Short mmCIF file of C-alpha atoms in Angstrom, two decimals:
data_model
loop_
_atom_site.label_atom_id
_atom_site.label_comp_id
_atom_site.label_asym_id
_atom_site.label_seq_id
_atom_site.Cartn_x
_atom_site.Cartn_y
_atom_site.Cartn_z
CA MET A 5 -8.31 7.72 14.90
CA LYS A 6 -8.96 4.78 12.68
CA TYR A 7 -7.53 4.74 9.23
CA ILE A 8 -9.95 3.26 6.74
CA TYR A 9 -8.83 2.17 3.26
CA LEU A 10 -11.60 1.78 0.64
CA ASP A 11 -10.98 -0.17 -2.58
CA GLN A 12 -11.70 2.12 -5.61
CA ASN A 13 -15.08 0.16 -6.16
CA LYS A 14 -16.09 1.16 -2.74
CA TRP A 15 -15.55 4.83 -3.55
CA ILE A 16 -17.58 4.35 -6.65
CA GLU A 17 -20.32 2.53 -4.74
CA LEU A 18 -20.57 5.40 -2.26
CA ALA A 19 -20.65 8.05 -5.09
CA LYS A 20 -23.33 6.07 -6.87
CA GLY A 21 -25.50 5.78 -3.71
CA LEU A 22 -25.26 9.40 -3.10
CA LYS A 23 -26.12 10.35 -6.73
CA GLU A 24 -29.22 8.10 -6.49
CA ARG A 25 -30.21 9.68 -3.25
CA ASN A 26 -30.29 6.26 -1.56
CA PRO A 27 -31.26 6.77 2.07
CA ILE A 28 -28.86 4.24 3.51
CA TYR A 29 -25.90 5.63 1.64
CA ILE A 30 -26.83 9.17 2.71
CA SER A 31 -26.82 7.89 6.27
CA LEU A 32 -23.39 6.36 5.79
CA TYR A 33 -22.08 9.53 4.23
CA GLU A 34 -23.36 11.55 7.15
CA THR A 35 -21.73 9.24 9.64
CA ILE A 36 -18.53 9.47 7.70
CA VAL A 37 -18.53 13.16 7.50
CA LYS A 38 -19.23 13.39 11.25
CA ASN A 39 -16.47 10.99 12.33
CA VAL A 40 -13.99 12.61 9.93
CA LYS A 41 -14.87 16.03 11.43
CA ASP A 42 -14.39 14.49 14.97
CA GLY A 43 -11.22 12.92 14.19
CA VAL A 44 -12.52 9.46 14.69
CA TRP A 45 -12.03 8.16 11.18
CA ALA A 46 -9.67 9.10 8.24
CA PHE A 47 -9.84 7.86 4.79
CA PRO A 48 -6.36 8.09 3.25
CA LEU A 49 -6.07 8.26 -0.58
CA SER A 50 -3.40 6.51 -2.60
CA SER A 51 -1.89 7.12 -6.13
CA ILE A 52 -4.06 4.15 -7.15
CA HIS A 53 -7.31 5.88 -6.26
CA ILE A 54 -6.30 9.01 -8.14
CA SER A 55 -5.08 7.04 -11.29
CA GLU A 56 -8.30 5.02 -11.36
CA ALA A 57 -10.51 8.12 -10.88
CA MET A 58 -8.58 10.05 -13.66
CA LYS A 59 -9.14 7.04 -16.10
CA ARG A 60 -12.89 7.75 -16.11
CA ARG A 61 -13.82 9.14 -19.42
CA ASN A 62 -16.99 10.74 -18.39
CA GLU A 63 -15.92 14.21 -17.15
CA ILE A 64 -18.85 14.84 -14.87
CA SER A 65 -18.59 11.33 -13.31
CA ARG A 66 -14.67 11.81 -12.89
CA LYS A 67 -15.16 15.25 -11.13
CA GLN A 68 -18.02 13.98 -8.82
CA LEU A 69 -15.84 11.04 -7.72
CA LEU A 70 -12.79 13.26 -7.20
CA ASP A 71 -14.85 15.83 -5.40
CA LEU A 72 -16.09 13.06 -3.02
CA MET A 73 -12.66 11.68 -2.51
CA PHE A 74 -11.17 15.09 -1.73
CA SER A 75 -13.80 16.10 0.77
CA VAL A 76 -13.97 12.75 2.59
CA SER A 77 -10.21 12.23 2.86
CA ASN A 78 -9.71 15.61 4.18
CA GLY A 79 -5.95 15.79 3.30
CA TYR A 80 -5.07 12.27 4.47
CA ALA A 81 -2.86 10.27 2.11
CA ILE A 82 -0.90 6.90 2.16
CA CYS A 83 2.34 6.90 0.38
CA ASP A 84 3.26 4.89 -2.58
CA TYR A 85 4.68 1.29 -2.12
CA ILE A 86 8.18 2.21 -3.16
CA THR A 87 8.37 4.95 -0.39
CA ALA A 88 6.80 2.58 2.15
CA ASP A 89 9.29 -0.20 1.10
CA ASN A 90 12.17 2.15 1.66
CA ILE A 91 10.99 3.14 5.07
CA GLU A 92 10.40 -0.46 6.07
CA PHE A 93 13.87 -1.64 4.82
CA ASN A 94 15.72 1.15 6.44
CA THR A 95 13.86 0.31 9.78
CA TRP A 96 14.49 -3.42 9.32
CA ILE A 97 18.33 -3.10 8.64
CA ASN A 98 18.83 -0.87 11.73
CA ASN A 99 16.73 -2.79 14.10
CA LYS A 100 16.51 -6.35 12.58
CA ALA A 101 12.71 -5.97 13.02
CA VAL A 102 9.95 -3.66 11.94
CA ASN A 103 7.22 -2.46 14.34
CA TYR A 104 4.56 -1.68 11.77
CA SER A 105 2.35 0.24 14.29
CA GLN A 106 5.19 2.73 14.91
CA LEU A 107 5.57 3.41 11.22
CA LYS A 108 1.97 4.50 10.63
CA GLY A 109 2.85 8.15 11.08
CA GLU A 110 5.54 7.86 8.31
CA ILE A 111 3.27 5.84 5.98
CA ILE A 112 -0.02 7.86 6.32
CA LYS A 113 0.08 11.63 6.63
CA HIS A 114 -2.15 14.59 6.53
CA ASP A 115 -0.48 15.80 3.43
CA TRP A 116 -1.55 15.29 -0.11
CA ALA A 117 2.10 15.11 -1.16
CA ALA A 118 2.51 11.81 0.46
CA ILE A 119 0.59 10.25 -2.44
CA ILE A 120 3.69 10.75 -4.67
CA GLY A 121 6.26 10.13 -2.06
CA LEU A 122 6.94 13.68 -1.04
CA SER A 123 6.27 15.74 2.21
CA THR A 124 5.66 19.44 2.68
CA GLU A 125 7.28 18.92 6.10
CA ASN A 126 10.62 18.87 4.32
CA ALA A 127 9.92 21.94 2.31
CA ASP A 128 13.12 24.14 2.31
CA ILE A 129 12.19 27.60 3.64
CA LYS A 130 14.85 30.21 3.21
CA PHE A 131 14.81 33.81 4.17
CA SER A 132 16.69 36.89 3.12
CA GLU A 133 19.43 38.27 5.36
CA ARG A 134 17.05 39.61 7.89
CA PRO A 135 16.46 37.29 10.99
CA CYS A 136 13.03 35.76 11.33
CA LEU A 137 11.33 35.34 14.69
CA SER A 138 10.36 31.85 15.66
CA ASP A 139 6.73 32.69 16.04
CA GLU A 140 6.68 34.06 12.45
CA LEU A 141 8.37 30.83 11.28
CA ASP A 142 5.72 28.86 13.11
CA LYS A 143 2.89 30.80 11.26
CA ILE A 144 4.56 30.20 7.91
CA LYS A 145 4.75 26.53 8.47
CA GLN A 146 1.13 26.43 9.64
CA ILE A 147 0.07 28.04 6.37
CA ILE A 148 2.28 25.58 4.33
CA LYS A 149 0.59 22.73 6.26
CA LYS A 150 -2.80 24.00 5.65
CA LEU A 151 -2.10 24.55 1.89
CA SER A 152 -0.69 21.02 1.70
CA CYS A 153 -4.27 19.60 2.33
CA GLY A 154 -5.93 22.17 -0.06
CA ARG A 155 -7.74 21.66 -3.52
CA GLU A 156 -4.90 23.27 -5.48
CA ILE A 157 -2.32 20.76 -4.26
CA PHE A 158 -4.89 17.88 -4.70
CA ASP A 159 -5.38 18.92 -8.38
CA LEU A 160 -1.77 19.10 -9.07
CA ILE A 161 -1.33 15.72 -7.57
CA CYS A 162 -4.13 14.41 -9.92
CA ASN A 163 -2.32 15.77 -12.98
CA VAL A 164 0.97 14.21 -11.89
CA VAL A 165 -0.54 10.69 -11.22
CA ASN A 166 -2.49 10.83 -14.46
CA ASP A 167 0.73 10.63 -16.57
CA ASN A 168 1.33 7.29 -18.24
CA ILE A 169 -1.40 5.32 -16.32
CA GLU A 170 -2.16 2.88 -19.09
CA GLU A 171 1.60 2.38 -19.81
CA ASP A 172 2.20 1.53 -16.17
CA GLU A 173 -0.57 -0.91 -15.99
CA ALA A 174 0.70 -2.69 -19.13
CA PHE A 175 4.30 -2.75 -17.82
CA TYR A 176 3.28 -4.37 -14.60
CA TYR A 177 1.21 -6.92 -16.38
CA ARG A 178 4.20 -7.87 -18.48
CA CYS A 179 6.36 -8.13 -15.48
CA TYR A 180 3.73 -10.54 -13.93
CA GLU A 181 3.72 -12.70 -16.95
CA GLU A 182 7.40 -12.80 -17.10
CA GLY A 183 7.64 -13.47 -13.32
CA ARG A 184 4.97 -16.34 -13.45
CA LYS A 185 6.76 -17.96 -16.33
CA SER A 186 10.11 -17.82 -14.41
CA PHE A 187 8.23 -19.12 -11.20
CA LEU A 188 6.72 -22.17 -12.93
CA SER A 189 9.98 -22.98 -14.51
CA TRP A 190 11.82 -22.85 -11.15
CA LYS A 191 8.91 -24.87 -9.47
CA ASN A 192 9.42 -27.64 -12.05
CA GLU A 193 13.07 -27.86 -11.37
CA ILE A 194 12.84 -28.09 -7.63
CA LYS A 195 9.91 -30.60 -7.70
CA SER A 196 12.25 -33.16 -9.24
CA LEU A 197 14.55 -32.99 -6.08
CA GLU A 198 14.21 -35.80 -3.65
CA GLU A 199 13.95 -33.47 -0.68
CA TYR A 200 11.07 -31.44 -2.19
CA LYS A 201 7.88 -30.96 -0.16
CA ASP A 202 5.02 -28.72 -0.99
CA LYS A 203 5.36 -26.89 2.44
CA HIS A 204 8.88 -25.79 1.49
CA LEU A 205 7.77 -24.09 -1.69
CA TYR A 206 6.78 -20.73 -0.44
CA PRO A 207 9.75 -20.34 1.98
CA ALA A 208 12.04 -21.16 -0.81
CA TYR A 209 10.24 -18.70 -3.12
CA LEU A 210 10.31 -15.93 -0.46
CA SER A 211 13.98 -16.26 0.11
CA ASN A 212 14.74 -16.25 -3.61
CA VAL A 213 12.63 -12.98 -4.11
CA PHE A 214 14.19 -11.37 -1.12
CA PHE A 215 17.64 -11.54 -2.48
CA GLU A 216 16.48 -10.49 -5.95
CA VAL A 217 14.74 -7.41 -4.49
CA TYR A 218 17.29 -6.41 -1.89
CA LYS A 219 20.72 -7.88 -2.79
CA GLU A 220 22.07 -4.65 -4.30
CA ARG A 221 20.82 -2.48 -1.45
CA ILE A 222 22.36 -4.85 1.17
CA THR A 223 25.65 -4.88 -0.81
CA ASN A 224 25.83 -0.98 -0.74
CA LEU A 225 25.16 -0.82 3.08
CA SER A 226 27.87 0.71 5.36
CA PRO A 227 30.11 -1.85 7.07
CA ARG A 228 28.46 -0.96 10.45
CA ILE A 229 24.97 -1.75 9.18
CA ARG A 230 26.09 -4.84 7.43
CA ILE A 231 27.00 -6.21 10.78
CA ASN A 232 23.37 -6.29 11.68
CA ILE A 233 22.36 -8.18 8.50
CA THR A 234 25.21 -10.67 8.85
CA GLU A 235 24.10 -11.54 12.36
CA LEU A 236 20.55 -11.90 11.22
CA PHE A 237 21.58 -14.35 8.35
CA GLU A 238 23.74 -16.24 10.75
CA GLU A 239 20.58 -16.78 12.99
CA ASN A 240 18.58 -17.69 9.86
CA SER A 241 21.05 -20.43 8.77
CA LYS A 242 20.44 -22.22 12.25
CA ASN A 243 16.68 -22.20 11.96
CA LYS A 244 14.51 -22.11 8.87
CA THR A 245 11.39 -21.04 10.83
CA THR A 246 13.32 -18.03 12.18
CA ALA A 247 14.70 -17.32 8.73
CA ILE A 248 11.25 -17.05 7.16
CA ALA A 249 10.00 -14.92 10.11
CA ASN A 250 12.77 -12.45 9.70
CA LEU A 251 11.99 -12.06 5.92
CA GLU A 252 8.39 -11.60 6.77
CA ALA A 253 9.29 -8.88 9.24
CA LEU A 254 9.10 -6.41 6.27
CA PRO A 255 5.29 -5.91 6.35
CA GLY A 256 4.87 -4.69 2.69
CA PHE A 257 7.23 -7.26 1.26
CA ASN A 258 5.43 -9.97 3.35
CA VAL A 259 1.93 -9.04 2.23
CA HIS A 260 2.89 -8.56 -1.46
CA ASN A 261 4.77 -11.87 -1.90
CA ARG A 262 2.01 -13.86 -0.07
CA LEU A 263 -0.49 -12.57 -2.55
CA ILE A 264 1.67 -12.64 -5.70
CA PHE A 265 2.70 -16.09 -4.83
CA GLU A 266 -1.02 -16.82 -4.88
CA LEU A 267 -1.30 -15.52 -8.57
CA TYR A 268 1.81 -17.46 -9.67
CA ASN A 269 0.83 -20.73 -8.08
CA ASN A 270 -2.96 -20.65 -8.83
CA PRO A 271 -3.60 -21.72 -12.44
CA ASP A 272 -7.35 -21.25 -12.01
CA LYS A 273 -7.21 -17.65 -11.16
CA LYS A 274 -7.69 -15.39 -14.10
CA VAL A 275 -5.41 -12.35 -13.83
CA HIS A 276 -6.40 -8.84 -14.98
CA GLU A 277 -4.20 -5.68 -15.29
CA HIS A 278 -6.21 -4.09 -12.43
CA ASP A 279 -5.12 -6.88 -10.04
CA PHE A 280 -1.71 -5.09 -9.82
CA ASN A 281 -3.42 -1.96 -8.56
CA ASP A 282 -5.06 -4.21 -5.86
CA LEU A 283 -1.77 -5.66 -4.84
CA ALA A 284 -0.02 -2.21 -4.82
CA TYR A 285 -2.42 -0.93 -2.17
CA LEU A 286 -2.95 -4.06 -0.18
CA ARG A 287 0.70 -4.28 0.54
CA ILE A 288 0.51 -0.92 2.31
CA ALA A 289 -3.09 -0.80 3.47
CA ILE A 290 -3.11 -4.24 5.21
CA PRO A 291 -0.33 -3.39 7.72
CA TYR A 292 -1.02 0.38 8.12
CA CYS A 293 -4.77 0.85 8.09
CA ASP A 294 -7.25 -0.26 10.81
CA ILE A 295 -10.02 -1.32 8.37
CA VAL A 296 -9.67 -2.32 4.71
CA ILE A 297 -12.81 -2.68 2.60
CA GLY A 298 -12.05 -4.40 -0.70
CA GLU A 299 -13.03 -6.95 -3.23
CA ASN A 300 -14.12 -10.53 -2.44
CA TYR A 301 -11.07 -12.41 -3.79
CA TRP A 302 -8.26 -10.39 -2.26
CA CYS A 303 -10.13 -10.10 1.11
CA ASP A 304 -10.58 -13.84 1.12
CA ARG A 305 -6.91 -14.39 0.40
CA VAL A 306 -5.83 -11.93 3.10
CA ARG A 307 -7.88 -13.77 5.67
CA ASN A 308 -6.75 -17.15 4.42
CA TYR A 309 -3.14 -16.35 5.11
CA SER A 310 -4.19 -14.63 8.53
CA LEU A 311 -2.59 -11.30 7.30
CA ASP A 312 -5.57 -9.50 8.86
CA LYS A 313 -4.81 -11.05 12.25
CA LYS A 314 -1.05 -10.53 11.92
CA TYR A 315 -1.44 -6.79 11.32
CA ASN A 316 -4.60 -6.33 13.50
CA THR A 317 -6.65 -5.06 10.52
CA ILE A 318 -10.39 -5.59 10.01
CA VAL A 319 -10.86 -6.83 6.45
CA ASN A 320 -14.27 -6.64 4.92
CA THR A 321 -16.03 -6.70 1.54
CA LYS A 322 -19.03 -4.57 2.44
CA LEU A 323 -18.93 -0.76 2.55
CA LEU A 324 -22.13 -0.53 4.59
CA SER A 325 -20.33 -2.52 7.30
CA LEU A 326 -19.10 0.82 8.55
CA ILE A 327 -22.51 1.64 9.95
CA SER A 328 -24.05 -1.83 10.30
CA ASP A 329 -21.38 -3.65 12.53
#
């Protein structure tokens, strides 16, 4: 099965093509439906998809888009970036590496609850004092699993994600503005150093961000686990190339910081609030989906840094490439 992540605009493009009865989009939709039914393709939804759809003021348009997403995605969901980051970090501290291909089953699930970082697999089933036969328990679990991909759960998730959408976007944009201001100040300081070289800017930035993000979590690790991290940092101190490779071993952290660095360090790029929705999905979609179809700017940047090659992901800007390539 190939996991295909569509940028929100691509979902809208597909919905519009179907509404207008455009033959090529009808053909694409028929191919999608067949491949989803055959288990060849899956189109996982994220919280970003839901929040963007719920912002549509036209009730009919909003319902049509959500209906399309519900039917095509068929219960497949990709978890939020905080959950993904926790999974990656815990894997990294235990193994000093992250095999992203082995984590796909934890990041992408056939379970709507994964959109908000939950899982029906962990539902606590308790029975009264009478014993329950194993086959009965299996039947109950199958019913719960079936319901986890149903419309009622989907609608509940939509209502949960709908809360504070605009406030979240404004908050993340303010964080970006503060972060960029801090970055430019730091960049000006280190550029005055004699040993400064442009090629060292990103590694220095990545190292600084790593300790800002993970310092507290590392401090609170058990002594046994801290040994792994200590050994890793000792290796890092001997070889700067190895040091950066070890930090980039966290897939989401790596993708996010490559792209946010692009925003901080590119004065010509006009930044919009929706850019942070793009970043929130790219940091998960690039490592864990087989195909990502998105907007021109970010696809270009992903390819520029060879992130598509690193994670063996096809990155494209054309929705119709699904049936034309």
